């Protein structure tokens, strides 16, 4: 199916090009931009108790090479393509069985090794004008309840201070230097399984009132579930606050309805940005994508039954060094009247080591509830180096 999708996109690209003037096409191609990067990422996960194939001790390093090309814009049209190839550099245990394969790296890099280890990170045609933007193909999405890498049609239309967002996506995953999860609609990446022939549709409306921004959105996976909600946000550059509410409606009437609420505020002072957020998940809730209100590295319990999460996030730059601290606590139950609590703290550091070399270091500690036998304390250390040119 992936090859079929890519063939359709390539055919569309060729079809667009063949109706253009040859000299215009030549100029667009020859003035395009080529980019490349070498990356290496290392991760070590240490558990108090190895309670599953996912929650087990792992240590590995994976390298990747990415090559991208973007044409110049011709009559509003451009083509963007970027592929990434992975290879395992080191595994503490290359025979360990994880939830996604064999070897420590397979938990995060699902098909790296003897299987599929080359994939497109992006491959899309874009049309843009002053009030219209349309992307068709593989692309990164960053919108409420849809994020990471998608095979999608993404259109945005601007009418004065109002923006209309229309998205159809049939598959999603992750193709990055730290993560490779091949795009799919049927293996749980969309959480509840989505019919790939129908995909997920989103319609979003936003209106800019200066310091106040209003949003409304509706997402549906036909024959599966709907999400509908809205957001009110205020931002004066120094202080900001937002409230987002999403109602969840499963297609199966025997399943439980639910909702998710995000309340958030930030304040900037002396170069610091401090954010305080409170998340409430009532009853059952199943989002799309990877959960766009989850700011934590793990946050595994944020969307569980009757979960309540409070977290603090602090950002600060110290010269070229960027630092982020996120710490939160989640209270949740297992839908059988057992209440638990889990805390998580993460520190991120980013630094430009040289002109074209950047490094990111992260450490996460999860303190799980001893009474929840399905969970365990976690220490995670990761380091990613990116050399781009």
mmCIF file of C-alpha atoms in Angstrom:
data_model
loop_
_atom_site.group_PDB
_atom_site.id
_atom_site.type_symbol
_atom_site.label_atom_id
_atom_site.label_comp_id
_atom_site.label_asym_id
_atom_site.label_seq_id
_atom_site.Cartn_x
_atom_site.Cartn_y
_atom_site.Cartn_z
ATOM 1 C CA UNK A 1 0.000 0.000 0.000
ATOM 2 C CA UNK A 2 2.894 2.343 0.699
ATOM 3 C CA UNK A 3 4.316 1.845 -2.797
ATOM 4 C CA UNK A 4 0.873 2.434 -4.276
ATOM 5 C CA UNK A 5 0.512 5.671 -2.323
ATOM 6 C CA UNK A 6 3.930 6.898 -3.417
ATOM 7 C CA UNK A 7 3.170 5.979 -7.025
ATOM 8 C CA UNK A 8 -0.026 8.012 -6.938
ATOM 9 C CA UNK A 9 1.836 11.034 -5.539
ATOM 10 C CA UNK A 10 4.654 10.684 -8.074
ATOM 11 C CA UNK A 11 2.153 10.381 -10.929
ATOM 12 C CA UNK A 12 0.386 13.512 -9.723
ATOM 13 C CA UNK A 13 3.695 15.367 -9.593
ATOM 14 C CA UNK A 14 4.585 14.274 -13.149
ATOM 15 C CA UNK A 15 1.102 15.167 -14.356
ATOM 16 C CA UNK A 16 1.417 18.679 -12.952
ATOM 17 C CA UNK A 17 4.862 19.128 -14.463
ATOM 18 C CA UNK A 18 3.982 17.897 -17.958
ATOM 19 C CA UNK A 19 1.441 20.654 -18.461
ATOM 20 C CA UNK A 20 3.915 23.395 -17.582
ATOM 21 C CA UNK A 21 6.278 25.260 -19.849
ATOM 22 C CA UNK A 22 9.572 23.335 -20.128
ATOM 23 C CA UNK A 23 11.776 26.329 -19.381
ATOM 24 C CA UNK A 24 9.704 27.184 -16.305
ATOM 25 C CA UNK A 25 9.981 23.609 -15.099
ATOM 26 C CA UNK A 26 13.736 23.613 -15.694
ATOM 27 C CA UNK A 27 14.129 26.823 -13.718
ATOM 28 C CA UNK A 28 12.041 25.470 -10.826
ATOM 29 C CA UNK A 29 14.099 22.281 -10.675
ATOM 30 C CA UNK A 30 17.567 23.775 -11.086
ATOM 31 C CA UNK A 31 16.963 26.457 -8.446
ATOM 32 C CA UNK A 32 15.641 23.965 -5.922
ATOM 33 C CA UNK A 33 17.358 23.290 -2.597
ATOM 34 C CA UNK A 34 19.082 20.092 -1.471
ATOM 35 C CA UNK A 35 19.585 19.329 2.224
ATOM 36 C CA UNK A 36 21.118 16.410 4.068
ATOM 37 C CA UNK A 37 21.827 15.285 7.605
ATOM 38 C CA UNK A 38 23.575 12.552 9.531
ATOM 39 C CA UNK A 39 22.119 11.684 12.940
ATOM 40 C CA UNK A 40 22.936 9.363 15.806
ATOM 41 C CA UNK A 41 20.633 8.761 18.746
ATOM 42 C CA UNK A 42 21.337 6.804 21.944
ATOM 43 C CA UNK A 43 18.786 5.744 24.525
ATOM 44 C CA UNK A 44 18.979 3.834 27.797
ATOM 45 C CA UNK A 45 15.818 2.760 29.664
ATOM 46 C CA UNK A 46 16.186 1.289 33.143
ATOM 47 C CA UNK A 47 13.124 -0.168 34.899
ATOM 48 C CA UNK A 48 12.698 -1.117 38.537
ATOM 49 C CA UNK A 49 10.685 -4.118 37.340
ATOM 50 C CA UNK A 50 10.456 -5.492 33.820
ATOM 51 C CA UNK A 51 6.691 -5.896 33.747
ATOM 52 C CA UNK A 52 6.213 -6.359 29.986
ATOM 53 C CA UNK A 53 7.975 -6.434 26.612
ATOM 54 C CA UNK A 54 7.513 -2.658 26.511
ATOM 55 C CA UNK A 55 8.511 -1.871 30.095
ATOM 56 C CA UNK A 56 11.900 -3.594 30.093
ATOM 57 C CA UNK A 57 15.546 -2.555 30.270
ATOM 58 C CA UNK A 58 16.946 -1.508 26.892
ATOM 59 C CA UNK A 59 19.998 0.321 25.573
ATOM 60 C CA UNK A 60 20.772 1.038 21.940
ATOM 61 C CA UNK A 61 22.135 3.505 19.390
ATOM 62 C CA UNK A 62 20.679 4.057 15.917
ATOM 63 C CA UNK A 63 22.101 6.171 13.103
ATOM 64 C CA UNK A 64 20.238 7.657 10.167
ATOM 65 C CA UNK A 65 20.936 9.581 6.985
ATOM 66 C CA UNK A 66 18.349 11.929 5.499
ATOM 67 C CA UNK A 67 18.425 13.543 2.068
ATOM 68 C CA UNK A 68 15.882 16.174 1.074
ATOM 69 C CA UNK A 69 15.041 18.185 -2.016
ATOM 70 C CA UNK A 70 12.603 21.056 -2.433
ATOM 71 C CA UNK A 71 11.897 22.687 -5.774
ATOM 72 C CA UNK A 72 11.496 26.400 -6.204
ATOM 73 C CA UNK A 73 7.936 27.717 -6.381
ATOM 74 C CA UNK A 74 6.407 27.895 -9.849
ATOM 75 C CA UNK A 75 2.912 29.377 -10.209
ATOM 76 C CA UNK A 76 2.366 28.625 -6.530
ATOM 77 C CA UNK A 77 3.400 24.961 -6.905
ATOM 78 C CA UNK A 78 6.370 23.192 -5.343
ATOM 79 C CA UNK A 79 7.458 19.633 -4.599
ATOM 80 C CA UNK A 80 9.096 18.511 -1.338
ATOM 81 C CA UNK A 81 10.775 15.118 -0.926
ATOM 82 C CA UNK A 82 12.914 13.739 1.888
ATOM 83 C CA UNK A 83 13.864 10.162 2.629
ATOM 84 C CA UNK A 84 15.583 8.735 5.688
ATOM 85 C CA UNK A 85 17.636 5.550 5.995
ATOM 86 C CA UNK A 86 18.306 3.892 9.370
ATOM 87 C CA UNK A 87 20.898 1.492 10.690
ATOM 88 C CA UNK A 88 21.416 0.006 14.135
ATOM 89 C CA UNK A 89 24.791 1.021 15.595
ATOM 90 C CA UNK A 90 24.585 -0.728 18.970
ATOM 91 C CA UNK A 91 22.215 -2.852 21.030
ATOM 92 C CA UNK A 92 22.841 -4.016 24.559
ATOM 93 C CA UNK A 93 20.743 -7.091 23.762
ATOM 94 C CA UNK A 94 20.114 -7.764 20.082
ATOM 95 C CA UNK A 95 18.067 -10.863 20.901
ATOM 96 C CA UNK A 96 15.634 -9.293 23.365
ATOM 97 C CA UNK A 97 11.954 -9.540 22.461
ATOM 98 C CA UNK A 98 10.165 -6.196 22.573
ATOM 99 C CA UNK A 99 6.545 -5.383 21.807
ATOM 100 C CA UNK A 100 7.535 -4.576 18.204
ATOM 101 C CA UNK A 101 10.305 -7.006 17.278
ATOM 102 C CA UNK A 102 13.707 -8.341 18.240
ATOM 103 C CA UNK A 103 16.574 -6.291 19.660
ATOM 104 C CA UNK A 104 16.572 -3.332 22.030
ATOM 105 C CA UNK A 105 16.195 -0.743 19.248
ATOM 106 C CA UNK A 106 13.029 -2.301 17.833
ATOM 107 C CA UNK A 107 10.832 -0.720 20.497
ATOM 108 C CA UNK A 108 11.343 2.768 19.047
ATOM 109 C CA UNK A 109 12.635 1.922 15.561
ATOM 110 C CA UNK A 110 10.043 -0.642 14.602
ATOM 111 C CA UNK A 111 11.507 -2.020 11.387
ATOM 112 C CA UNK A 112 15.169 -1.083 11.630
ATOM 113 C CA UNK A 113 17.628 -3.877 10.925
ATOM 114 C CA UNK A 114 16.943 -6.763 8.562
ATOM 115 C CA UNK A 115 13.499 -5.411 7.680
ATOM 116 C CA UNK A 116 12.356 -2.088 6.205
ATOM 117 C CA UNK A 117 14.887 0.589 7.166
ATOM 118 C CA UNK A 118 14.427 3.216 4.424
ATOM 119 C CA UNK A 119 11.312 5.379 4.213
ATOM 120 C CA UNK A 120 10.090 8.778 3.091
ATOM 121 C CA UNK A 121 9.961 11.394 5.819
ATOM 122 C CA UNK A 122 8.121 13.737 3.452
ATOM 123 C CA UNK A 123 6.852 13.562 -0.104
ATOM 124 C CA UNK A 124 4.219 16.134 -0.958
ATOM 125 C CA UNK A 125 3.080 18.633 -3.540
ATOM 126 C CA UNK A 126 2.234 22.072 -2.191
ATOM 127 C CA UNK A 127 0.211 24.896 -3.639
ATOM 128 C CA UNK A 128 0.332 28.228 -1.882
ATOM 129 C CA UNK A 129 -1.054 31.695 -2.418
ATOM 130 C CA UNK A 130 -1.868 34.618 -0.164
ATOM 131 C CA UNK A 131 -5.035 33.007 1.193
ATOM 132 C CA UNK A 132 -4.750 29.333 0.209
ATOM 133 C CA UNK A 133 -2.335 26.561 1.198
ATOM 134 C CA UNK A 134 -2.745 22.948 0.085
ATOM 135 C CA UNK A 135 -0.392 20.017 0.699
ATOM 136 C CA UNK A 136 -1.002 16.549 -0.740
ATOM 137 C CA UNK A 137 1.164 13.586 0.257
ATOM 138 C CA UNK A 138 3.393 12.577 3.144
ATOM 139 C CA UNK A 139 3.906 15.456 5.548
ATOM 140 C CA UNK A 140 4.220 16.465 9.185
ATOM 141 C CA UNK A 141 1.014 17.710 10.799
ATOM 142 C CA UNK A 142 0.894 19.945 13.861
ATOM 143 C CA UNK A 143 -2.730 20.590 14.671
ATOM 144 C CA UNK A 144 -5.184 19.718 17.445
ATOM 145 C CA UNK A 145 -5.443 15.887 17.708
ATOM 146 C CA UNK A 146 -3.389 15.297 14.548
ATOM 147 C CA UNK A 147 0.394 15.430 14.738
ATOM 148 C CA UNK A 148 3.548 13.531 13.689
ATOM 149 C CA UNK A 149 3.903 12.120 10.114
ATOM 150 C CA UNK A 150 0.861 11.554 7.882
ATOM 151 C CA UNK A 151 -0.162 10.536 4.380
ATOM 152 C CA UNK A 152 -2.703 13.301 4.065
ATOM 153 C CA UNK A 153 -4.442 16.037 2.149
ATOM 154 C CA UNK A 154 -4.136 19.248 4.161
ATOM 155 C CA UNK A 155 -5.867 22.450 3.007
ATOM 156 C CA UNK A 156 -6.063 25.829 4.721
ATOM 157 C CA UNK A 157 -8.135 28.781 3.514
ATOM 158 C CA UNK A 158 -7.889 32.294 4.937
ATOM 159 C CA UNK A 159 -10.861 34.679 4.898
ATOM 160 C CA UNK A 160 -9.747 37.864 6.609
ATOM 161 C CA UNK A 161 -9.110 36.933 10.235
ATOM 162 C CA UNK A 162 -10.820 33.542 9.857
ATOM 163 C CA UNK A 163 -8.996 30.381 8.853
ATOM 164 C CA UNK A 164 -10.623 27.148 7.650
ATOM 165 C CA UNK A 165 -8.657 23.925 8.037
ATOM 166 C CA UNK A 166 -9.689 20.783 6.119
ATOM 167 C CA UNK A 167 -7.658 17.576 6.519
ATOM 168 C CA UNK A 168 -8.051 14.006 5.369
ATOM 169 C CA UNK A 169 -5.445 11.510 6.561
ATOM 170 C CA UNK A 170 -5.404 7.781 5.961
ATOM 171 C CA UNK A 171 -2.210 6.798 7.796
ATOM 172 C CA UNK A 172 0.136 8.159 10.407
ATOM 173 C CA UNK A 173 3.394 7.241 12.133
ATOM 174 C CA UNK A 174 6.778 8.732 12.959
ATOM 175 C CA UNK A 175 9.761 9.145 10.648
ATOM 176 C CA UNK A 176 12.358 11.159 12.593
ATOM 177 C CA UNK A 177 15.920 10.881 13.843
ATOM 178 C CA UNK A 178 14.682 9.629 17.255
ATOM 179 C CA UNK A 179 11.768 7.509 16.162
ATOM 180 C CA UNK A 180 10.721 5.307 13.263
ATOM 181 C CA UNK A 181 7.192 3.942 13.356
ATOM 182 C CA UNK A 182 6.085 3.042 9.807
ATOM 183 C CA UNK A 183 2.868 4.740 8.775
ATOM 184 C CA UNK A 184 -0.246 2.693 9.358
ATOM 185 C CA UNK A 185 -3.931 3.031 10.152
ATOM 186 C CA UNK A 186 -4.563 -0.458 11.477
ATOM 187 C CA UNK A 187 -1.926 -1.364 14.070
ATOM 188 C CA UNK A 188 -3.037 0.875 16.909
ATOM 189 C CA UNK A 189 -1.037 3.998 16.006
ATOM 190 C CA UNK A 190 -4.400 5.745 15.714
ATOM 191 C CA UNK A 191 -5.195 4.067 19.074
ATOM 192 C CA UNK A 192 -8.573 2.579 18.146
ATOM 193 C CA UNK A 193 -8.129 1.058 14.714
ATOM 194 C CA UNK A 194 -9.078 3.238 11.746
ATOM 195 C CA UNK A 195 -10.251 1.877 8.401
ATOM 196 C CA UNK A 196 -7.436 2.949 6.013
ATOM 197 C CA UNK A 197 -9.880 3.121 3.093
ATOM 198 C CA UNK A 198 -11.859 5.779 4.996
ATOM 199 C CA UNK A 199 -9.211 7.460 7.123
ATOM 200 C CA UNK A 200 -9.823 10.402 9.442
ATOM 201 C CA UNK A 201 -11.413 13.703 8.471
ATOM 202 C CA UNK A 202 -10.936 17.000 10.277
ATOM 203 C CA UNK A 203 -12.636 20.345 9.855
ATOM 204 C CA UNK A 204 -11.277 23.223 11.913
ATOM 205 C CA UNK A 205 -12.267 26.874 12.189
ATOM 206 C CA UNK A 206 -10.222 29.590 13.884
ATOM 207 C CA UNK A 207 -10.781 33.307 14.247
ATOM 208 C CA UNK A 208 -8.181 35.855 15.319
ATOM 209 C CA UNK A 209 -9.435 38.692 17.517
ATOM 210 C CA UNK A 210 -5.987 40.110 18.227
ATOM 211 C CA UNK A 211 -4.967 38.880 21.662
ATOM 212 C CA UNK A 212 -7.873 36.409 21.676
ATOM 213 C CA UNK A 213 -8.060 33.362 19.406
ATOM 214 C CA UNK A 214 -11.136 31.159 18.965
ATOM 215 C CA UNK A 215 -11.050 27.612 17.560
ATOM 216 C CA UNK A 216 -13.653 24.958 16.821
ATOM 217 C CA UNK A 217 -12.911 21.501 15.437
ATOM 218 C CA UNK A 218 -14.583 18.275 14.384
ATOM 219 C CA UNK A 219 -12.771 14.998 13.669
ATOM 220 C CA UNK A 220 -14.380 11.776 12.518
ATOM 221 C CA UNK A 221 -13.247 8.276 11.677
ATOM 222 C CA UNK A 222 -16.285 6.865 9.846
ATOM 223 C CA UNK A 223 -17.794 3.839 11.591
ATOM 224 C CA UNK A 224 -15.446 4.336 14.555
ATOM 225 C CA UNK A 225 -15.639 7.574 16.569
ATOM 226 C CA UNK A 226 -16.024 11.352 16.550
ATOM 227 C CA UNK A 227 -14.258 14.163 18.399
ATOM 228 C CA UNK A 228 -15.802 17.625 18.596
ATOM 229 C CA UNK A 229 -14.631 20.590 20.598
ATOM 230 C CA UNK A 230 -13.271 24.074 20.817
ATOM 231 C CA UNK A 231 -10.568 26.261 22.321
ATOM 232 C CA UNK A 232 -10.431 29.807 23.681
ATOM 233 C CA UNK A 233 -6.948 31.314 23.986
ATOM 234 C CA UNK A 234 -5.578 34.668 25.187
ATOM 235 C CA UNK A 235 -1.995 35.826 24.562
ATOM 236 C CA UNK A 236 -0.570 39.327 25.079
ATOM 237 C CA UNK A 237 3.047 38.255 24.566
ATOM 238 C CA UNK A 238 3.864 38.158 28.274
ATOM 239 C CA UNK A 239 0.901 36.288 29.709
ATOM 240 C CA UNK A 240 -1.383 33.775 28.068
ATOM 241 C CA UNK A 241 -4.111 31.305 28.983
ATOM 242 C CA UNK A 242 -6.235 28.802 27.105
ATOM 243 C CA UNK A 243 -9.078 26.382 27.671
ATOM 244 C CA UNK A 244 -9.704 23.468 25.313
ATOM 245 C CA UNK A 245 -12.578 20.985 25.531
ATOM 246 C CA UNK A 246 -13.101 17.849 23.430
ATOM 247 C CA UNK A 247 -16.112 15.532 23.526
ATOM 248 C CA UNK A 248 -15.590 11.892 22.541
ATOM 249 C CA UNK A 249 -18.375 9.904 20.903
ATOM 250 C CA UNK A 250 -17.771 6.269 19.870
ATOM 251 C CA UNK A 251 -19.792 4.864 16.987
ATOM 252 C CA UNK A 252 -20.639 1.778 19.025
ATOM 253 C CA UNK A 253 -23.490 2.841 21.307
ATOM 254 C CA UNK A 254 -22.462 0.198 23.861
ATOM 255 C CA UNK A 255 -19.134 1.993 24.405
ATOM 256 C CA UNK A 256 -18.796 4.800 26.928
ATOM 257 C CA UNK A 257 -18.761 8.460 25.879
ATOM 258 C CA UNK A 258 -16.100 10.702 27.372
ATOM 259 C CA UNK A 259 -14.309 14.031 27.188
ATOM 260 C CA UNK A 260 -10.926 15.683 27.621
ATOM 261 C CA UNK A 261 -10.216 19.187 28.957
ATOM 262 C CA UNK A 262 -6.964 21.156 28.849
ATOM 263 C CA UNK A 263 -6.556 24.293 31.004
ATOM 264 C CA UNK A 264 -3.244 26.069 30.518
ATOM 265 C CA UNK A 265 -1.551 29.368 31.374
ATOM 266 C CA UNK A 266 1.948 30.773 30.800
ATOM 267 C CA UNK A 267 3.964 33.766 31.963
ATOM 268 C CA UNK A 268 7.243 35.153 30.596
ATOM 269 C CA UNK A 269 9.697 36.931 32.878
ATOM 270 C CA UNK A 270 13.495 37.507 32.812
ATOM 271 C CA UNK A 271 13.913 35.142 29.856
ATOM 272 C CA UNK A 272 11.939 32.347 31.520
ATOM 273 C CA UNK A 273 8.658 30.977 30.217
ATOM 274 C CA UNK A 274 6.666 29.191 32.921
ATOM 275 C CA UNK A 275 3.613 27.124 31.974
ATOM 276 C CA UNK A 276 1.049 25.562 34.301
ATOM 277 C CA UNK A 277 -1.486 23.093 32.900
ATOM 278 C CA UNK A 278 -4.271 20.871 34.182
ATOM 279 C CA UNK A 279 -5.739 18.038 32.075
ATOM 280 C CA UNK A 280 -8.958 16.186 32.815
ATOM 281 C CA UNK A 281 -10.038 12.985 31.068
ATOM 282 C CA UNK A 282 -13.524 11.847 32.017
ATOM 283 C CA UNK A 283 -14.754 8.277 31.537
ATOM 284 C CA UNK A 284 -13.410 6.771 28.315
ATOM 285 C CA UNK A 285 -11.500 8.829 25.737
ATOM 286 C CA UNK A 286 -9.685 7.873 22.553
ATOM 287 C CA UNK A 287 -7.859 10.584 20.642
ATOM 288 C CA UNK A 288 -6.259 10.559 17.200
ATOM 289 C CA UNK A 289 -2.549 10.835 16.605
ATOM 290 C CA UNK A 290 -0.204 10.896 19.584
ATOM 291 C CA UNK A 291 -2.221 13.128 21.905
ATOM 292 C CA UNK A 292 -1.518 16.798 21.313
ATOM 293 C CA UNK A 293 -2.199 17.900 24.904
ATOM 294 C CA UNK A 294 0.483 15.553 26.278
ATOM 295 C CA UNK A 295 3.581 17.713 26.804
ATOM 296 C CA UNK A 296 5.527 15.063 28.728
ATOM 297 C CA UNK A 297 8.035 12.564 27.354
ATOM 298 C CA UNK A 298 5.985 9.565 28.466
ATOM 299 C CA UNK A 299 2.628 10.675 29.908
ATOM 300 C CA UNK A 300 1.250 7.173 29.501
ATOM 301 C CA UNK A 301 -1.678 7.721 31.886
ATOM 302 C CA UNK A 302 -2.919 11.130 30.715
ATOM 303 C CA UNK A 303 -5.728 9.734 28.568
ATOM 304 C CA UNK A 304 -6.723 6.815 30.793
ATOM 305 C CA UNK A 305 -10.065 6.463 32.560
ATOM 306 C CA UNK A 306 -10.883 9.464 34.788
ATOM 307 C CA UNK A 307 -7.283 10.735 34.729
ATOM 308 C CA UNK A 308 -6.358 14.160 36.116
ATOM 309 C CA UNK A 309 -2.914 15.563 35.312
ATOM 310 C CA UNK A 310 -1.206 18.719 36.551
ATOM 311 C CA UNK A 311 2.190 19.686 35.160
ATOM 312 C CA UNK A 312 4.626 22.586 35.230
ATOM 313 C CA UNK A 313 6.887 23.425 32.302
ATOM 314 C CA UNK A 314 9.769 25.933 32.444
ATOM 315 C CA UNK A 315 11.816 27.057 29.412
ATOM 316 C CA UNK A 316 14.944 29.193 29.472
ATOM 317 C CA UNK A 317 17.863 29.985 27.161
ATOM 318 C CA UNK A 318 21.336 30.452 28.632
ATOM 319 C CA UNK A 319 23.245 31.842 25.696
ATOM 320 C CA UNK A 320 23.243 29.072 23.089
ATOM 321 C CA UNK A 321 22.009 26.488 25.586
ATOM 322 C CA UNK A 322 18.248 25.863 25.665
ATOM 323 C CA UNK A 323 16.808 24.153 28.739
ATOM 324 C CA UNK A 324 13.345 22.761 29.458
ATOM 325 C CA UNK A 325 11.985 21.249 32.668
ATOM 326 C CA UNK A 326 8.640 19.413 32.716
ATOM 327 C CA UNK A 327 7.257 17.882 35.903
ATOM 328 C CA UNK A 328 3.771 16.524 36.446
ATOM 329 C CA UNK A 329 1.530 14.189 38.403
ATOM 330 C CA UNK A 330 -1.353 12.078 37.080
ATOM 331 C CA UNK A 331 -4.114 10.621 39.231
ATOM 332 C CA UNK A 332 -6.081 7.882 37.463
ATOM 333 C CA UNK A 333 -8.099 4.729 37.997
ATOM 334 C CA UNK A 334 -8.261 1.377 36.222
ATOM 335 C CA UNK A 335 -12.037 1.522 35.734
ATOM 336 C CA UNK A 336 -12.496 -0.916 38.643
ATOM 337 C CA UNK A 337 -12.526 1.610 41.506
ATOM 338 C CA UNK A 338 -8.769 1.348 42.112
ATOM 339 C CA UNK A 339 -7.102 4.776 42.299
ATOM 340 C CA UNK A 340 -3.439 5.347 41.458
ATOM 341 C CA UNK A 341 -0.964 8.204 41.120
ATOM 342 C CA UNK A 342 2.101 8.581 38.891
ATOM 343 C CA UNK A 343 4.669 11.380 38.685
ATOM 344 C CA UNK A 344 7.047 12.211 35.858
ATOM 345 C CA UNK A 345 9.923 14.671 35.499
ATOM 346 C CA UNK A 346 11.918 15.402 32.344
ATOM 347 C CA UNK A 347 14.853 17.703 31.620
ATOM 348 C CA UNK A 348 15.780 18.621 28.035
ATOM 349 C CA UNK A 349 19.001 20.389 27.026
ATOM 350 C CA UNK A 350 19.824 21.550 23.502
ATOM 351 C CA UNK A 351 23.130 23.010 22.333
ATOM 352 C CA UNK A 352 24.716 23.918 18.948
ATOM 353 C CA UNK A 353 28.068 22.139 19.312
ATOM 354 C CA UNK A 354 29.383 23.511 16.020
ATOM 355 C CA UNK A 355 28.045 25.417 13.015
ATOM 356 C CA UNK A 356 26.251 22.404 11.537
ATOM 357 C CA UNK A 357 26.216 20.097 14.559
ATOM 358 C CA UNK A 358 23.491 20.173 17.215
ATOM 359 C CA UNK A 359 23.016 18.022 20.278
ATOM 360 C CA UNK A 360 19.957 17.281 22.417
ATOM 361 C CA UNK A 361 20.142 15.535 25.787
ATOM 362 C CA UNK A 362 17.106 14.325 27.705
ATOM 363 C CA UNK A 363 16.533 12.611 31.038
ATOM 364 C CA UNK A 364 13.170 11.311 32.299
ATOM 365 C CA UNK A 365 12.214 9.792 35.633
ATOM 366 C CA UNK A 366 8.816 8.172 36.142
ATOM 367 C CA UNK A 367 7.746 7.341 39.698
ATOM 368 C CA UNK A 368 4.953 4.796 39.357
ATOM 369 C CA UNK A 369 2.413 3.841 42.009
ATOM 370 C CA UNK A 370 3.619 0.706 43.825
ATOM 371 C CA UNK A 371 0.030 -0.546 44.026
ATOM 372 C CA UNK A 372 -0.335 -0.594 40.232
ATOM 373 C CA UNK A 373 1.355 -3.859 39.287
ATOM 374 C CA UNK A 374 1.129 -3.040 35.572
ATOM 375 C CA UNK A 375 3.475 -0.060 35.996
ATOM 376 C CA UNK A 376 7.079 0.419 37.117
ATOM 377 C CA UNK A 377 9.522 3.210 37.898
ATOM 378 C CA UNK A 378 11.544 4.293 34.868
ATOM 379 C CA UNK A 379 14.856 6.089 34.305
ATOM 380 C CA UNK A 380 15.445 7.106 30.704
ATOM 381 C CA UNK A 381 18.474 8.856 29.204
ATOM 382 C CA UNK A 382 18.703 9.856 25.557
ATOM 383 C CA UNK A 383 21.174 11.785 23.432
ATOM 384 C CA UNK A 384 20.710 12.805 19.797
ATOM 385 C CA UNK A 385 23.353 14.392 17.550
ATOM 386 C CA UNK A 386 22.391 15.947 14.216
ATOM 387 C CA UNK A 387 24.916 17.082 11.587
ATOM 388 C CA UNK A 388 23.115 18.928 8.801
ATOM 389 C CA UNK A 389 24.360 20.534 5.607
#
